[in-house]
mmCIF file of C-alpha atoms in Angstrom:
data_model
loop_
_atom_site.group_PDB
_atom_site.id
_atom_site.type_symbol
_atom_site.label_atom_id
_atom_site.label_comp_id
_atom_site.label_asym_id
_atom_site.label_seq_id
_atom_site.Cartn_x
_atom_site.Cartn_y
_atom_site.Cartn_z
ATOM 1 C CA UNK A 28 11.380 -5.969 -12.427
ATOM 2 C CA UNK A 29 12.355 -4.405 -9.109
ATOM 3 C CA UNK A 30 10.999 -5.593 -5.771
ATOM 4 C CA UNK A 31 10.736 -3.560 -2.615
ATOM 5 C CA UNK A 32 9.877 -4.973 0.802
ATOM 6 C CA UNK A 33 9.323 -2.918 3.943
ATOM 7 C CA UNK A 34 7.617 -3.664 7.242
ATOM 8 C CA UNK A 35 6.371 -1.898 10.340
ATOM 9 C CA UNK A 36 5.256 -3.161 13.752
ATOM 10 C CA UNK A 37 1.972 -1.665 14.919
ATOM 11 C CA UNK A 38 0.492 -1.678 18.428
ATOM 12 C CA UNK A 39 -2.913 -3.045 17.395
ATOM 13 C CA UNK A 40 -4.343 -6.564 17.209
ATOM 14 C CA UNK A 41 -4.074 -8.291 13.822
ATOM 15 C CA UNK A 42 -7.857 -8.093 13.225
ATOM 16 C CA UNK A 43 -7.776 -4.303 13.581
ATOM 17 C CA UNK A 44 -4.953 -3.930 11.051
ATOM 18 C CA UNK A 45 -6.564 -6.438 8.674
ATOM 19 C CA UNK A 46 -9.936 -4.677 8.763
ATOM 20 C CA UNK A 47 -8.316 -1.283 8.138
ATOM 21 C CA UNK A 48 -6.589 -2.525 4.977
ATOM 22 C CA UNK A 49 -10.027 -3.316 3.581
ATOM 23 C CA UNK A 50 -11.360 0.248 3.875
ATOM 24 C CA UNK A 51 -10.023 1.739 0.639
ATOM 25 C CA UNK A 52 -11.833 5.020 1.289
ATOM 26 C CA UNK A 53 -9.457 5.564 4.241
ATOM 27 C CA UNK A 54 -6.265 5.240 2.123
ATOM 28 C CA UNK A 55 -5.917 9.008 1.553
ATOM 29 C CA UNK A 56 -5.554 9.404 5.339
ATOM 30 C CA UNK A 57 -2.262 7.467 5.416
ATOM 31 C CA UNK A 58 -0.980 7.043 1.852
ATOM 32 C CA UNK A 59 0.936 10.006 0.447
ATOM 33 C CA UNK A 60 -0.262 10.974 -2.989
ATOM 34 C CA UNK A 61 -3.567 9.078 -2.837
ATOM 35 C CA UNK A 62 -6.244 11.730 -3.313
ATOM 36 C CA UNK A 63 -9.244 9.397 -3.549
ATOM 37 C CA UNK A 64 -9.771 5.649 -3.227
ATOM 38 C CA UNK A 65 -12.762 3.376 -3.275
ATOM 39 C CA UNK A 66 -13.523 -0.316 -3.345
ATOM 40 C CA UNK A 67 -15.507 -1.515 -6.331
ATOM 41 C CA UNK A 68 -17.401 -4.690 -7.111
ATOM 42 C CA UNK A 69 -15.592 -7.834 -8.139
ATOM 43 C CA UNK A 70 -12.486 -7.394 -6.002
ATOM 44 C CA UNK A 71 -11.424 -4.180 -7.666
ATOM 45 C CA UNK A 72 -10.316 -0.820 -6.335
ATOM 46 C CA UNK A 73 -9.984 2.629 -7.901
ATOM 47 C CA UNK A 74 -7.306 5.100 -6.781
ATOM 48 C CA UNK A 75 -6.636 8.676 -7.857
ATOM 49 C CA UNK A 76 -2.949 9.333 -7.243
ATOM 50 C CA UNK A 77 -0.653 12.342 -7.539
ATOM 51 C CA UNK A 78 3.084 11.679 -7.633
ATOM 52 C CA UNK A 79 6.029 13.426 -9.200
ATOM 53 C CA UNK A 80 3.778 16.362 -10.046
ATOM 54 C CA UNK A 81 1.473 14.190 -12.161
ATOM 55 C CA UNK A 82 -2.014 12.870 -11.517
ATOM 56 C CA UNK A 83 -3.123 9.387 -12.551
ATOM 57 C CA UNK A 84 -6.034 7.086 -11.947
ATOM 58 C CA UNK A 85 -5.464 3.411 -11.313
ATOM 59 C CA UNK A 86 -7.687 0.401 -11.328
ATOM 60 C CA UNK A 87 -6.409 -2.527 -9.311
ATOM 61 C CA UNK A 88 -7.477 -6.093 -8.803
ATOM 62 C CA UNK A 89 -7.365 -7.145 -5.174
ATOM 63 C CA UNK A 90 -7.393 -10.691 -3.851
ATOM 64 C CA UNK A 91 -7.662 -11.724 -0.250
ATOM 65 C CA UNK A 92 -6.148 -14.698 1.436
ATOM 66 C CA UNK A 93 -7.810 -14.102 4.787
ATOM 67 C CA UNK A 94 -6.758 -17.464 6.151
ATOM 68 C CA UNK A 95 -3.121 -16.340 5.764
ATOM 69 C CA UNK A 96 -3.795 -12.603 6.313
ATOM 70 C CA UNK A 97 -2.407 -11.672 2.896
ATOM 71 C CA UNK A 98 -3.927 -9.097 0.550
ATOM 72 C CA UNK A 99 -2.482 -9.090 -2.974
ATOM 73 C CA UNK A 100 -3.063 -6.396 -5.576
ATOM 74 C CA UNK A 101 -2.039 -5.504 -9.109
ATOM 75 C CA UNK A 102 -2.845 -2.636 -11.418
ATOM 76 C CA UNK A 103 -4.851 -3.494 -14.508
ATOM 77 C CA UNK A 104 -3.218 -0.851 -16.723
ATOM 78 C CA UNK A 105 0.081 0.928 -17.143
ATOM 79 C CA UNK A 106 2.313 1.295 -15.342
ATOM 80 C CA UNK A 107 2.212 -2.298 -14.165
ATOM 81 C CA UNK A 108 2.542 -2.488 -10.400
ATOM 82 C CA UNK A 109 1.872 -5.416 -8.111
ATOM 83 C CA UNK A 110 2.273 -6.118 -4.471
ATOM 84 C CA UNK A 111 0.940 -7.465 -1.259
ATOM 85 C CA UNK A 112 0.338 -6.719 2.378
ATOM 86 C CA UNK A 113 1.121 -9.562 4.752
ATOM 87 C CA UNK A 114 0.149 -9.415 8.410
ATOM 88 C CA UNK A 115 1.719 -11.484 11.153
ATOM 89 C CA UNK A 116 0.739 -11.362 14.819
ATOM 90 C CA UNK A 117 3.603 -10.462 17.136
ATOM 91 C CA UNK A 118 1.437 -10.946 20.215
ATOM 92 C CA UNK A 119 -2.191 -10.281 21.145
ATOM 93 C CA UNK A 120 -1.832 -6.496 20.796
ATOM 94 C CA UNK A 121 0.890 -6.068 18.147
ATOM 95 C CA UNK A 122 1.023 -6.817 14.430
ATOM 96 C CA UNK A 123 3.782 -6.758 11.828
ATOM 97 C CA UNK A 124 2.616 -5.382 8.473
ATOM 98 C CA UNK A 125 4.881 -6.173 5.537
ATOM 99 C CA UNK A 126 4.416 -4.401 2.223
ATOM 100 C CA UNK A 127 5.861 -5.794 -0.988
ATOM 101 C CA UNK A 128 5.828 -3.806 -4.241
ATOM 102 C CA UNK A 129 6.983 -5.073 -7.643
ATOM 103 C CA UNK A 130 7.537 -2.544 -10.391
ATOM 104 C CA UNK A 131 9.450 -1.900 -13.588
ATOM 105 C CA UNK A 132 11.278 1.420 -13.120
ATOM 106 C CA UNK A 133 11.086 2.527 -16.780
ATOM 107 C CA UNK A 134 7.256 2.614 -17.120
ATOM 108 C CA UNK A 135 6.926 4.124 -13.638
ATOM 109 C CA UNK A 136 9.420 6.835 -14.634
ATOM 110 C CA UNK A 137 7.379 7.558 -17.782
ATOM 111 C CA UNK A 138 4.162 7.786 -15.763
ATOM 112 C CA UNK A 139 5.449 9.880 -12.865
ATOM 113 C CA UNK A 140 8.599 11.713 -13.726
ATOM 114 C CA UNK A 141 12.057 11.710 -15.194
ATOM 115 C CA UNK A 142 15.367 10.428 -13.882
ATOM 116 C CA UNK A 143 15.145 12.578 -10.752
ATOM 117 C CA UNK A 144 11.435 11.987 -10.266
ATOM 118 C CA UNK A 145 9.260 9.462 -8.511
ATOM 119 C CA UNK A 146 10.708 6.461 -10.351
ATOM 120 C CA UNK A 147 14.027 6.554 -8.569
ATOM 121 C CA UNK A 148 14.269 3.515 -6.330
ATOM 122 C CA UNK A 149 15.039 5.590 -3.252
ATOM 123 C CA UNK A 150 11.969 7.781 -3.868
ATOM 124 C CA UNK A 151 9.733 4.711 -4.051
ATOM 125 C CA UNK A 152 11.375 3.266 -0.940
ATOM 126 C CA UNK A 153 10.787 6.518 0.957
ATOM 127 C CA UNK A 154 7.159 6.595 -0.167
ATOM 128 C CA UNK A 155 6.412 3.009 0.886
ATOM 129 C CA UNK A 156 8.291 3.375 4.180
ATOM 130 C CA UNK A 157 6.465 6.656 4.872
ATOM 131 C CA UNK A 158 3.070 5.154 4.047
ATOM 132 C CA UNK A 159 3.687 2.272 6.438
ATOM 133 C CA UNK A 160 4.651 4.714 9.194
ATOM 134 C CA UNK A 161 1.521 6.772 8.482
ATOM 135 C CA UNK A 162 -0.583 3.585 8.601
ATOM 136 C CA UNK A 163 0.963 2.808 12.002
ATOM 137 C CA UNK A 164 0.217 6.325 13.303
ATOM 138 C CA UNK A 165 -3.310 6.221 11.878
ATOM 139 C CA UNK A 166 -4.154 2.895 13.552
ATOM 140 C CA UNK A 167 -2.506 3.652 16.875
ATOM 141 C CA UNK A 168 -4.379 6.988 17.109
ATOM 142 C CA UNK A 169 -7.654 5.095 16.647
ATOM 143 C CA UNK A 170 -7.084 3.056 19.823
#
């Protein structure tokens, strides 16, 4: 299993960032490859994703630890992916958002592309880093 951790500092209060993570329908605005997303009953989410030239639908279980400002998620099917978003206040108007993604490269490669496709570690790192930057831009534009 590989683990990737990235973070970004955003010029918004922690409550603003936390609330935005809970609006799955907004994910296509800042997550590359996410074509559609929606929250479903029972702490689940559905995402339609395009990556490496392939389209897939994912169901994910989401659990909140609001007291610690941590949202954990994991896919319910293949490929198995899991991760979390952790928020820490920097000051009253700034928040650090840390994303953690755990994945097994082989099944991800099978789902999204060959040895030069999406499953390369650097491609996944670029995607997560880019999504965090887009999240930052999205939230800071809303202010």
